[in-house]
């Protein structure tokens, strides 16, 4: 039975690296869509939002207000998602599949709002704010999923940290001048590979999003929606990851 379920999950097994890679792909994909379509707004990467906010306060005040909406929404939504996860965990009902499905549904709502209200011509238009809030709800949920259910993987929105850990793994696993125990070398190499895979997936998502946004507009959001739904459908309903 266990073998059959493992076979069913395949690459979508949350314990395997491709799970984190696909979520990293989706995170950068959505952020690039938001940067291109929502006045240089990040909804998955708070650091980016803070950097842009600090510049736009002095150059584009209206755009800066939109970044404040992102930060407020991200904070409030993350509190709500954490509360939901805690309650589900306490009730023994915490599962990955419903959360991935919920993220996909929220991203689909983001796409529909952006399409129906388009073109989005002003950062403080109600349609723009609605699109930003909905996208932030989805990506804050993904951050909570990674933190609470898939924390054994490399982070999917923290590429600075991933790069630092990749470099540390390269040094410890291949470039160290002092001898190390074989198991330590193996572990360092595995960590380096894990972080490299997530970084490459993140960059791939960004490149594909840029291409998709140029040619399809907000319809390009269908790709991460499909990825999340496929991942959700492949999960074992009776087991939580971890």
Short mmCIF file of C-alpha atoms in Angstrom, two decimals:
data_model
loop_
_atom_site.label_atom_id
_atom_site.label_comp_id
_atom_site.label_asym_id
_atom_site.label_seq_id
_atom_site.Cartn_x
_atom_site.Cartn_y
_atom_site.Cartn_z
CA UNK A 1 0.00 0.00 0.00
CA UNK A 2 2.77 2.45 0.94
CA UNK A 3 4.58 1.70 -2.33
CA UNK A 4 1.43 2.33 -4.34
CA UNK A 5 0.89 5.69 -2.67
CA UNK A 6 4.51 6.69 -3.11
CA UNK A 7 4.19 5.82 -6.78
CA UNK A 8 1.04 7.88 -7.06
CA UNK A 9 2.74 10.92 -5.58
CA UNK A 10 5.93 10.61 -7.64
CA UNK A 11 7.49 14.03 -8.17
CA UNK A 12 4.59 15.61 -6.28
CA UNK A 13 5.60 13.95 -3.01
CA UNK A 14 5.98 16.89 -0.58
CA UNK A 15 9.06 15.24 0.91
CA UNK A 16 10.91 15.39 -2.42
CA UNK A 17 12.82 18.41 -3.79
CA UNK A 18 10.52 18.99 -6.82
CA UNK A 19 7.73 20.06 -4.45
CA UNK A 20 9.79 23.02 -3.24
CA UNK A 21 11.03 23.68 -6.77
CA UNK A 22 7.49 23.96 -8.14
CA UNK A 23 6.44 26.30 -5.35
CA UNK A 24 9.56 28.43 -5.88
CA UNK A 25 8.68 28.53 -9.59
CA UNK A 26 5.16 29.71 -8.72
CA UNK A 27 6.39 32.32 -6.21
CA UNK A 28 8.69 34.09 -8.65
CA UNK A 29 6.19 33.62 -11.48
CA UNK A 30 3.46 35.45 -9.57
CA UNK A 31 5.80 38.18 -8.38
CA UNK A 32 7.02 38.91 -11.92
CA UNK A 33 3.40 39.10 -13.08
CA UNK A 34 2.71 41.57 -10.27
CA UNK A 35 5.80 43.65 -11.00
CA UNK A 36 4.87 43.92 -14.67
CA UNK A 37 1.12 44.27 -14.26
CA UNK A 38 0.60 45.89 -10.86
CA UNK A 39 2.90 48.91 -10.80
CA UNK A 40 6.11 47.17 -9.70
CA UNK A 41 4.44 45.45 -6.77
CA UNK A 42 5.77 42.32 -5.07
CA UNK A 43 3.24 40.14 -3.27
CA UNK A 44 5.37 37.11 -2.32
CA UNK A 45 8.66 38.83 -1.53
CA UNK A 46 8.29 41.34 1.32
CA UNK A 47 11.91 42.48 1.02
CA UNK A 48 11.25 43.62 -2.55
CA UNK A 49 8.14 45.48 -1.43
CA UNK A 50 10.09 47.32 1.26
CA UNK A 51 12.87 48.31 -1.13
CA UNK A 52 10.45 49.62 -3.74
CA UNK A 53 8.42 51.40 -1.05
CA UNK A 54 11.51 53.26 0.17
CA UNK A 55 12.20 54.56 -3.34
CA UNK A 56 8.62 55.35 -4.34
CA UNK A 57 7.86 57.36 -1.20
CA UNK A 58 10.04 60.10 -2.75
CA UNK A 59 9.38 59.51 -6.44
CA UNK A 60 5.90 57.97 -6.94
CA UNK A 61 3.79 58.59 -3.84
CA UNK A 62 0.65 56.96 -5.25
CA UNK A 63 2.55 53.82 -6.15
CA UNK A 64 4.09 53.82 -2.67
CA UNK A 65 0.62 53.71 -1.11
CA UNK A 66 -0.03 50.50 -3.02
CA UNK A 67 3.07 48.96 -1.41
CA UNK A 68 1.67 49.89 2.01
CA UNK A 69 -1.49 47.98 1.06
CA UNK A 70 0.66 44.95 0.26
CA UNK A 71 2.51 45.11 3.58
CA UNK A 72 -0.68 45.54 5.61
CA UNK A 73 -2.42 42.75 3.72
CA UNK A 74 0.54 40.40 3.98
CA UNK A 75 0.79 40.94 7.74
CA UNK A 76 -2.94 40.50 8.38
CA UNK A 77 -3.31 37.57 5.98
CA UNK A 78 -0.31 35.76 7.42
CA UNK A 79 -1.77 36.10 10.91
CA UNK A 80 -5.00 34.63 9.62
CA UNK A 81 -3.33 31.76 7.76
CA UNK A 82 -1.21 30.88 10.80
CA UNK A 83 -4.33 30.86 12.97
CA UNK A 84 -6.02 28.55 10.47
CA UNK A 85 -3.03 26.20 10.37
CA UNK A 86 -2.81 26.09 14.17
CA UNK A 87 -6.50 25.23 14.47
CA UNK A 88 -6.31 22.57 11.77
CA UNK A 89 -3.22 21.06 13.37
CA UNK A 90 -4.88 20.97 16.80
CA UNK A 91 -7.91 19.25 15.27
CA UNK A 92 -5.75 16.73 13.40
CA UNK A 93 -7.06 18.00 10.07
CA UNK A 94 -3.99 19.77 8.69
CA UNK A 95 -3.49 18.63 5.08
CA UNK A 96 -1.40 20.01 2.23
CA UNK A 97 -3.84 19.37 -0.62
CA UNK A 98 -6.68 21.68 0.56
CA UNK A 99 -4.22 24.52 1.21
CA UNK A 100 -2.68 24.19 -2.25
CA UNK A 101 -6.17 24.11 -3.75
CA UNK A 102 -7.10 27.22 -1.79
CA UNK A 103 -3.98 29.03 -3.02
CA UNK A 104 -4.81 28.06 -6.60
CA UNK A 105 -8.39 29.32 -6.18
CA UNK A 106 -7.20 32.67 -4.81
CA UNK A 107 -4.72 33.06 -7.69
CA UNK A 108 -7.53 32.29 -10.12
CA UNK A 109 -9.60 35.07 -8.50
CA UNK A 110 -6.62 37.41 -8.89
CA UNK A 111 -6.41 36.57 -12.59
CA UNK A 112 -10.13 37.10 -13.17
CA UNK A 113 -10.21 40.43 -11.34
CA UNK A 114 -7.18 41.70 -13.27
CA UNK A 115 -8.65 40.55 -16.59
CA UNK A 116 -12.18 41.84 -16.05
CA UNK A 117 -11.04 45.20 -14.71
CA UNK A 118 -8.19 45.69 -17.15
CA UNK A 119 -6.41 47.65 -18.23
CA UNK A 120 -5.28 48.67 -14.75
CA UNK A 121 -4.31 52.29 -15.29
CA UNK A 122 -3.80 53.68 -11.78
CA UNK A 123 -2.15 52.21 -8.67
CA UNK A 124 -4.95 53.41 -6.38
CA UNK A 125 -7.85 52.31 -8.58
CA UNK A 126 -10.17 49.93 -6.72
CA UNK A 127 -9.52 47.18 -9.25
CA UNK A 128 -5.77 47.51 -8.81
CA UNK A 129 -6.04 47.41 -5.02
CA UNK A 130 -8.37 44.42 -5.22
CA UNK A 131 -5.96 42.54 -7.49
CA UNK A 132 -3.02 43.33 -5.21
CA UNK A 133 -4.88 42.25 -2.08
CA UNK A 134 -6.03 38.98 -3.64
CA UNK A 135 -2.56 38.14 -4.94
CA UNK A 136 -1.06 38.93 -1.54
CA UNK A 137 -3.57 36.61 0.13
CA UNK A 138 -2.42 33.77 -2.14
CA UNK A 139 1.29 34.34 -1.70
CA UNK A 140 1.12 34.86 2.06
CA UNK A 141 -0.64 31.50 2.20
CA UNK A 142 2.20 29.91 0.23
CA UNK A 143 4.72 31.36 2.66
CA UNK A 144 2.81 29.85 5.57
CA UNK A 145 2.60 26.50 3.76
CA UNK A 146 6.37 26.49 3.35
CA UNK A 147 6.95 27.57 6.94
CA UNK A 148 4.54 25.16 8.64
CA UNK A 149 4.18 22.15 6.35
CA UNK A 150 7.28 22.08 4.15
CA UNK A 151 9.90 23.69 6.39
CA UNK A 152 12.40 20.88 5.71
CA UNK A 153 12.83 22.29 2.19
CA UNK A 154 14.81 25.34 1.13
CA UNK A 155 12.66 28.52 1.35
CA UNK A 156 10.90 29.42 -1.88
CA UNK A 157 10.97 33.22 -1.53
CA UNK A 158 14.26 33.78 0.32
CA UNK A 159 16.85 33.62 -2.45
CA UNK A 160 19.53 35.56 -0.57
CA UNK A 161 19.52 32.94 2.17
CA UNK A 162 19.41 30.14 -0.38
CA UNK A 163 22.42 31.59 -2.17
CA UNK A 164 24.38 31.85 1.07
CA UNK A 165 23.55 28.25 1.96
CA UNK A 166 24.43 27.13 -1.56
CA UNK A 167 27.85 28.75 -1.25
CA UNK A 168 28.35 27.20 2.20
CA UNK A 169 27.44 23.81 0.78
CA UNK A 170 29.83 24.23 -2.13
CA UNK A 171 32.67 25.11 0.21
CA UNK A 172 31.95 22.32 2.69
CA UNK A 173 31.10 19.72 0.09
CA UNK A 174 33.68 20.29 -2.63
CA UNK A 175 36.09 23.14 -1.91
CA UNK A 176 37.07 22.68 1.74
CA UNK A 177 40.82 22.52 2.35
CA UNK A 178 40.47 20.70 5.67
CA UNK A 179 39.30 17.07 5.71
CA UNK A 180 35.74 16.39 6.86
CA UNK A 181 33.83 13.24 7.76
CA UNK A 182 32.24 11.54 4.71
CA UNK A 183 28.73 11.98 6.10
CA UNK A 184 29.34 15.70 6.60
CA UNK A 185 30.57 16.06 3.02
CA UNK A 186 27.56 14.15 1.71
CA UNK A 187 25.18 16.30 3.74
CA UNK A 188 26.83 19.53 2.57
CA UNK A 189 26.62 18.47 -1.07
CA UNK A 190 22.98 17.49 -0.70
CA UNK A 191 22.17 20.87 0.84
CA UNK A 192 24.02 22.70 -1.91
CA UNK A 193 22.10 20.80 -4.58
CA UNK A 194 18.79 21.43 -2.81
CA UNK A 195 19.33 25.18 -2.64
CA UNK A 196 20.64 25.32 -6.21
CA UNK A 197 17.52 23.54 -7.47
CA UNK A 198 15.22 25.99 -5.72
CA UNK A 199 17.16 29.01 -7.03
CA UNK A 200 17.06 27.68 -10.60
CA UNK A 201 13.33 26.94 -10.32
CA UNK A 202 12.73 30.45 -8.97
CA UNK A 203 14.61 32.04 -11.87
CA UNK A 204 12.83 29.80 -14.39
CA UNK A 205 9.48 30.88 -13.00
CA UNK A 206 10.42 34.52 -13.36
CA UNK A 207 11.60 34.12 -16.94
CA UNK A 208 8.48 32.20 -17.97
CA UNK A 209 6.27 34.78 -16.26
CA UNK A 210 7.96 37.61 -18.12
CA UNK A 211 7.45 35.83 -21.41
CA UNK A 212 3.86 34.90 -20.53
CA UNK A 213 2.93 38.39 -19.40
CA UNK A 214 4.29 39.92 -22.60
CA UNK A 215 2.29 37.55 -24.81
CA UNK A 216 -0.77 36.59 -22.74
CA UNK A 217 -1.20 39.26 -20.13
CA UNK A 218 -2.84 38.14 -16.91
CA UNK A 219 -4.00 34.93 -18.63
CA UNK A 220 -0.46 33.75 -17.93
CA UNK A 221 -1.53 33.18 -14.31
CA UNK A 222 -3.24 29.99 -15.45
CA UNK A 223 0.12 28.20 -15.34
CA UNK A 224 0.76 28.48 -11.57
CA UNK A 225 -2.93 27.75 -10.95
CA UNK A 226 -2.64 24.49 -12.89
CA UNK A 227 0.65 23.59 -11.17
CA UNK A 228 -0.88 24.06 -7.72
CA UNK A 229 -4.00 22.08 -8.63
CA UNK A 230 -1.96 19.20 -10.02
CA UNK A 231 0.17 19.15 -6.89
CA UNK A 232 -2.94 19.19 -4.71
CA UNK A 233 -4.61 16.39 -6.64
CA UNK A 234 -1.55 14.17 -6.23
CA UNK A 235 -1.43 14.38 -2.43
CA UNK A 236 -2.59 11.60 -0.13
CA UNK A 237 -5.77 12.91 1.51
CA UNK A 238 -5.27 10.94 4.72
CA UNK A 239 -1.78 12.17 5.56
CA UNK A 240 -0.21 15.50 6.37
CA UNK A 241 3.38 16.09 5.26
CA UNK A 242 6.22 16.17 7.72
#
